[in-house]
Structures are given as C-alpha cells and as structure tokens.
Amino acid sequence: MIWNEARECMSRDELAHLQSARLVKTVDRVYHNVEYYRKKMQQAGLEPGDIKGIEDIDKLPYTTKNDLRDTYPFGLFAAPQSEIVRIHASSGTTGKATVVGYTRKDLEVWSECVARAMTMAGVTRNDIIQVAYGYGLFTGGLGAHDGAQKLGATVVPMSTGNTKKLTTMMKDFGATAIACTPSYLLHIAEVLEEEGSIDEIKLKYAICGAEPWTENMRKSIEEKLHIKAFDIYGLSEIMGPGVACDCEYHKGLHVYEDHFLPEIIDPETLKPVAEGETGELVFTTITKEGIPLIRYRTKDLTSISYDKCECGRTLARISRFKGRSDDMLIIRGVNVFPSQVEAALLEMSGTTPHYMMIVDRVNNLDTLEIQVEVEERFFSDEIRELESLTKKIGHVIQTAIGLSAKIKLVEPKSLERSMGKAVHVIDKRKLV
Ligand code: DLL
C-alpha cells in the first residue's frame, strides 16, 4: 500500500500542503540543531517563523558541496551521534569526502523510496534480485539492498568485483532482477554473450543508475537482455538511490516529492527557470533527520514537468540527465557532454556504446580524439570498410556535438570496462 501511495496519489494541492508542513519542521530543526545553518539564516536575516510554506523556499540560502566539506565530517548533522545509525560518504576526486549520517527513521524512509522505485519497475516479493552496486561507503549497494529487502524480494548481495560469479549465480538462482550501473550491466551482457548463455537467464528487470545514460542505451540493454530497464537516480548528500525513478512510460523520472522538494535554477543567476527549461536541480530534504539539507545544489542538469503522467502518478518528473555541470567539457569553446557521444553512437549500426574521449591541448588548441569500439567484423573486412565507417562516425559525432573529432576505431572489448561509474573522458588538459 505505502509503495503505491505515489500512484494512488494526492492531488498537487494536498501534496503542497504536506510539503509545506514538512518544510517548516525541517527549517526549525536545522535552525535549532545546526549552528552552520543557524548562522547562514541569521546572515540572511531569517528566523524559522519566516518560512511558512513552500512558497517561501526562495528566501532560504543554498547549500553546496563546499558547505559539506567546510563542516567535515559531522558539522551539518542535525541529530546527536547516539541517534545516527549509519554513515555513508562519497570520496569525490578533489577535496575531502562528503559524509552523510542516517537516523533509524532516515533508513526507513530511504528503503521505502527504493521499494517504491522497484515496485514502479515491476519488482515484487516473488523476485530474486542481485544487487551489483558496490557495497560500502557508496550508497548504491546498501541502498538498493535495504529497499529490495523491504519490498520482500529475495536479495542476493553480489556487490561488484566478480562478473563470472555473478553470471553463474544469475543462472543458478534464476535471478529475475538486477540493480547495478548501466555500464556494468552492459558488461554483464557481454560476458553472458561470450558464455553463449543469454537464453538461460530469467532476468526480467534492471534498476540502473548512479551515472548518466541515454534513452538509446536503455533500449539497447533491453534488447540485448530481453528485459525491462529502469532509470533510478539519487545522490548520497540527499539520500542515495531512490530520490527519483522512471515508470513504465519512461517519460522522465518521478521525484519522491513527499520527501525531497525539487527546484530547477539557472546556475548563473540562481533564479528559478520556467517549467520545462533545463537548469540545475536543487533539492531540499523535508523529512530527513540525520543531515537535512536546505536547497542543495546538485550540479545535475535537467528540466521538470508537473503534468500528470500517463501512469497516473501526479509526482513531478525530471527529464533524463544530460550530465552534471561538472561533466561538461568545453572544447574549443564548444560545450560537450559525453552523453551526446553515447547517443550518437547508439544511433548507428556497427558501433557500441563503449567509447573514450581524450581531450588534449596542442599548440594552444584543444584536440579531441574519440576511441570507439566497433564490431569484430569490421576488422576482418577490407581496410576500405574501416575507413568508410571512421568517416561516417566522424560525421555523425560532428553533427551531434558541433565539433570535429579524430575518430579511432578500436577492437571489441579493448576499452576498459567499469563495474561502478563508467569513465568516458581523459582530459589531459587537467593533468598539466
Ligand atoms: O550514485 C547514488 C545512486 C546509487 C544512484 C545507485 C542510483 C543508483 P553518488 O555517488 O553521491 O550517489 O553520486 C551522485 O551520480 O549527482 C548524478 O550526477 C549521478 N547520478 C546518479 N544517478 C543517476 C542517474 C549515487 N540515474 C551523482 N542518471 C548524481 C544520471 C546519475 N546521473
């Protein structure tokens, strides 16, 4: 029942009422329990009573990753350590780790959100689910695990690291669902293909996230494995997986707005953008106790729609992510997202979504080489075939990103596979 709460749905007015009450409570909590927030609010001339509902959200200051780093490790916690029952952290490539703490109630809300997302994908207690996100400080493994367990499914805590074991158990146990990054699932599909055992698996659903992936990649995974694949989004600062997930219509990810209040802002002016326009996603957690965050700037770029979905849910939908503002490359002045390359490659036949972008600067000019894995047959064909494919890929990519790139075709499985978040860019300009 609770997991379908979202489908049975409150009206938008009822939801706004609930969100307002929860926001007021959260603001009160951080003002009284977190010195950092109290000071920030005082600097903005705000008292908790000034926030009467969600219509006042724009009075509140933003929170960024730097705020988490400045208060490392526990400075933004709003509950005493005795009430914190779990810690997760994301390492990030620069600076200190960002640390998040959960109370028992936070873990309940988290597992409920993941259970809702999995229910939306079709998973039930009759399923056997392999959780192949990394377990540990990363929120993927334990987050998906707790949600699937709450749902009553049979959880197999695979983690990452041993793909052969995973495929063997997938077959032996008759696993019907899997939760992992989309790039890892693609690799799992390759291993199953190598083993010639795709027809032996009973997989029906995949719940994939933790990295940007395109709609074409989702469809390609569905075709390869004869399954239904769903996009799950989340970030450790806000909770972990299960902040939003797509339904069977795949027209955006439903945000669990009864726990996370979304806004989309222009990252330059910090003003809200109109519904449907792309901007930076900002979240205020409205039920968290351990580390509630006010207007947290995710750096993820998306747009939002409040239209009722064909599935009947009234929860707002955010569009599939183009990437993070951090992932955007500026090459010869042109803004490029790796996901644009992935989408272009998946439009073509003979190519695979395995690619690596190598950006460099030679004589003060940015250069871009894209290594693309192509099907085996091209390497046995005449050299002319290879040249013509190189040209074709070059053209398609130039149209997609508005920039010419040197295309290097590489043999199948020659680019490194990832079991966690995939790496598609080597920016040598940053290395000097
Ligand atoms: O990646 C939590 C997660 C685990 C989500 C498993 C889904 C599944 P972090 O390591 O803190 O947490 O990274 C969060 O990953 O800000 C996005 O940039 C990116 N991200 C997560 N899910 C998606 C998605 C987890 N479905 C960061 N599509 C976020 C695109 C995603 N990007």
Tab-separated table of N, CA, C and O and ligand atoms in Angstrom, residues 90 133 138-140 208-213 231-237 240-241 253 298 300 321 324 421, ligand 1:
chain	number	residue	atom	x	y	z
A	90	SER	N	30.901	9.977	0.124
A	90	SER	CA	31.360	9.881	-1.270
A	90	SER	C	32.703	10.573	-1.345
A	90	SER	O	32.900	11.638	-0.768
A	133	TYR	N	25.576	-3.149	-7.250
A	133	TYR	CA	26.250	-1.874	-6.982
A	133	TYR	C	27.282	-2.187	-5.913
A	133	TYR	O	27.126	-3.147	-5.144
A	138	PHE	N	29.861	3.854	-0.497
A	138	PHE	CA	28.982	4.226	-1.605
A	138	PHE	C	27.559	3.799	-1.245
A	138	PHE	O	27.350	2.704	-0.704
A	139	THR	N	26.589	4.652	-1.571
A	139	THR	CA	25.206	4.368	-1.145
A	139	THR	C	24.484	3.337	-2.017
A	139	THR	O	23.409	2.859	-1.640
A	140	GLY	N	25.066	3.022	-3.197
A	140	GLY	CA	24.365	2.154	-4.149
A	140	GLY	C	24.014	0.788	-3.592
A	140	GLY	O	22.847	0.371	-3.619
A	208	CYS	N	18.754	0.577	-12.950
A	208	CYS	CA	20.112	1.079	-13.188
A	208	CYS	C	20.216	2.577	-12.952
A	208	CYS	O	19.312	3.336	-13.308
A	209	GLY	N	21.335	2.977	-12.400
A	209	GLY	CA	21.565	4.402	-12.188
A	209	GLY	C	22.967	4.640	-11.695
A	209	GLY	O	23.853	3.814	-11.902
A	210	ALA	N	23.156	5.783	-11.048
A	210	ALA	CA	24.439	6.233	-10.483
A	210	ALA	C	25.326	6.910	-11.518
A	210	ALA	O	26.380	7.422	-11.170
A	211	GLU	N	24.906	6.908	-12.783
A	211	GLU	CA	25.694	7.591	-13.821
A	211	GLU	C	24.753	7.957	-14.966
A	211	GLU	O	23.705	7.322	-15.136
A	212	PRO	N	25.140	8.983	-15.740
A	212	PRO	CA	24.267	9.347	-16.868
A	212	PRO	C	24.252	8.256	-17.929
A	212	PRO	O	25.280	7.633	-18.194
A	213	TRP	N	23.103	7.997	-18.493
A	213	TRP	CA	22.976	7.068	-19.620
A	213	TRP	C	21.830	7.555	-20.479
A	213	TRP	O	20.924	8.216	-20.007
A	231	ASP	N	15.444	3.595	-14.940
A	231	ASP	CA	16.463	4.568	-14.549
A	231	ASP	C	16.194	5.021	-13.112
A	231	ASP	O	15.112	5.540	-12.827
A	232	ILE	N	17.144	4.812	-12.234
A	232	ILE	CA	16.976	5.257	-10.842
A	232	ILE	C	18.044	6.301	-10.552
A	232	ILE	O	19.196	6.159	-10.932
A	233	TYR	N	17.610	7.379	-9.903
A	233	TYR	CA	18.522	8.500	-9.643
A	233	TYR	C	18.620	8.754	-8.148
A	233	TYR	O	17.673	8.506	-7.402
A	234	GLY	N	19.752	9.259	-7.754
A	234	GLY	CA	19.899	9.684	-6.371
A	234	GLY	C	21.307	10.167	-6.137
A	234	GLY	O	22.167	10.033	-7.004
A	235	LEU	N	21.516	10.752	-4.998
A	235	LEU	CA	22.868	11.194	-4.641
A	235	LEU	C	23.022	11.093	-3.139
A	235	LEU	O	22.043	11.232	-2.398
A	236	SER	N	24.244	10.795	-2.720
A	236	SER	CA	24.438	10.483	-1.312
A	236	SER	C	24.060	11.658	-0.411
A	236	SER	O	23.504	11.453	0.666
A	237	GLU	N	24.340	12.883	-0.860
A	237	GLU	CA	24.050	14.029	0.002
A	237	GLU	C	22.558	14.097	0.352
A	237	GLU	O	22.184	14.475	1.459
A	240	GLY	N	20.780	8.855	-1.419
A	240	GLY	CA	21.346	7.694	-2.093
A	240	GLY	C	20.392	7.351	-3.229
A	240	GLY	O	19.580	8.201	-3.617
A	241	PRO	N	20.422	6.128	-3.776
A	241	PRO	CA	19.477	5.798	-4.842
A	241	PRO	C	18.043	5.914	-4.328
A	241	PRO	O	17.795	5.685	-3.149
A	253	LEU	N	11.755	10.965	-14.823
A	253	LEU	CA	11.846	10.234	-13.551
A	253	LEU	C	10.956	10.903	-12.511
A	253	LEU	O	11.070	12.113	-12.283
A	298	THR	N	22.705	20.329	-6.706
A	298	THR	CA	23.232	19.014	-7.088
A	298	THR	C	24.248	19.081	-8.216
A	298	THR	O	24.988	18.129	-8.434
A	300	ASP	N	23.471	18.672	-11.114
A	300	ASP	CA	22.900	17.848	-12.178
A	300	ASP	C	21.956	18.704	-13.022
A	300	ASP	O	21.154	19.463	-12.477
A	321	PHE	N	19.012	12.736	-17.329
A	321	PHE	CA	20.089	13.704	-17.134
A	321	PHE	C	21.032	13.768	-18.320
A	321	PHE	O	21.453	12.750	-18.852
A	324	ARG	N	26.283	16.139	-15.404
A	324	ARG	CA	26.472	17.138	-14.358
A	324	ARG	C	27.130	18.340	-14.997
A	324	ARG	O	27.843	18.202	-15.984
A	421	LYS	N	30.800	3.411	-11.601
A	421	LYS	CA	30.504	4.517	-12.513
A	421	LYS	C	31.519	4.498	-13.653
A	421	LYS	O	32.723	4.446	-13.412
B	1	DLL	O1	25.323	7.499	-7.349
B	1	DLL	C1	23.563	7.126	-5.732
B	1	DLL	C2	22.982	6.095	-6.619
B	1	DLL	C3	23.365	4.775	-6.466
B	1	DLL	C4	22.010	6.440	-7.556
B	1	DLL	C5	22.795	3.814	-7.266
B	1	DLL	C6	21.427	5.461	-8.347
B	1	DLL	C7	21.812	4.144	-8.210
B	1	DLL	P1	26.672	9.498	-5.574
B	1	DLL	O2	27.818	8.569	-5.666
B	1	DLL	O3	26.641	10.514	-4.500
B	1	DLL	O4	25.332	8.703	-5.398
B	1	DLL	O5	26.576	10.201	-6.989
B	1	DLL	C8	25.515	11.052	-7.266
B	1	DLL	O6	25.571	10.474	-9.629
B	1	DLL	O7	24.593	13.727	-8.578
B	1	DLL	C9	24.440	12.308	-10.567
B	1	DLL	O8	25.412	13.161	-11.130
B	1	DLL	C10	24.857	10.870	-10.801
B	1	DLL	N1	23.680	10.007	-10.964
B	1	DLL	C11	23.102	9.208	-10.057
B	1	DLL	N2	22.039	8.556	-10.616
B	1	DLL	C12	21.969	8.971	-11.899
B	1	DLL	C13	21.097	8.685	-12.996
B	1	DLL	C14	24.816	7.778	-6.281
B	1	DLL	N3	20.111	7.808	-12.910
B	1	DLL	C15	25.613	11.560	-8.693
B	1	DLL	N4	21.331	9.344	-14.170
B	1	DLL	C16	24.441	12.415	-9.060
B	1	DLL	C17	22.334	10.224	-14.282
B	1	DLL	C18	23.005	9.911	-12.115
B	1	DLL	N5	23.180	10.519	-13.306
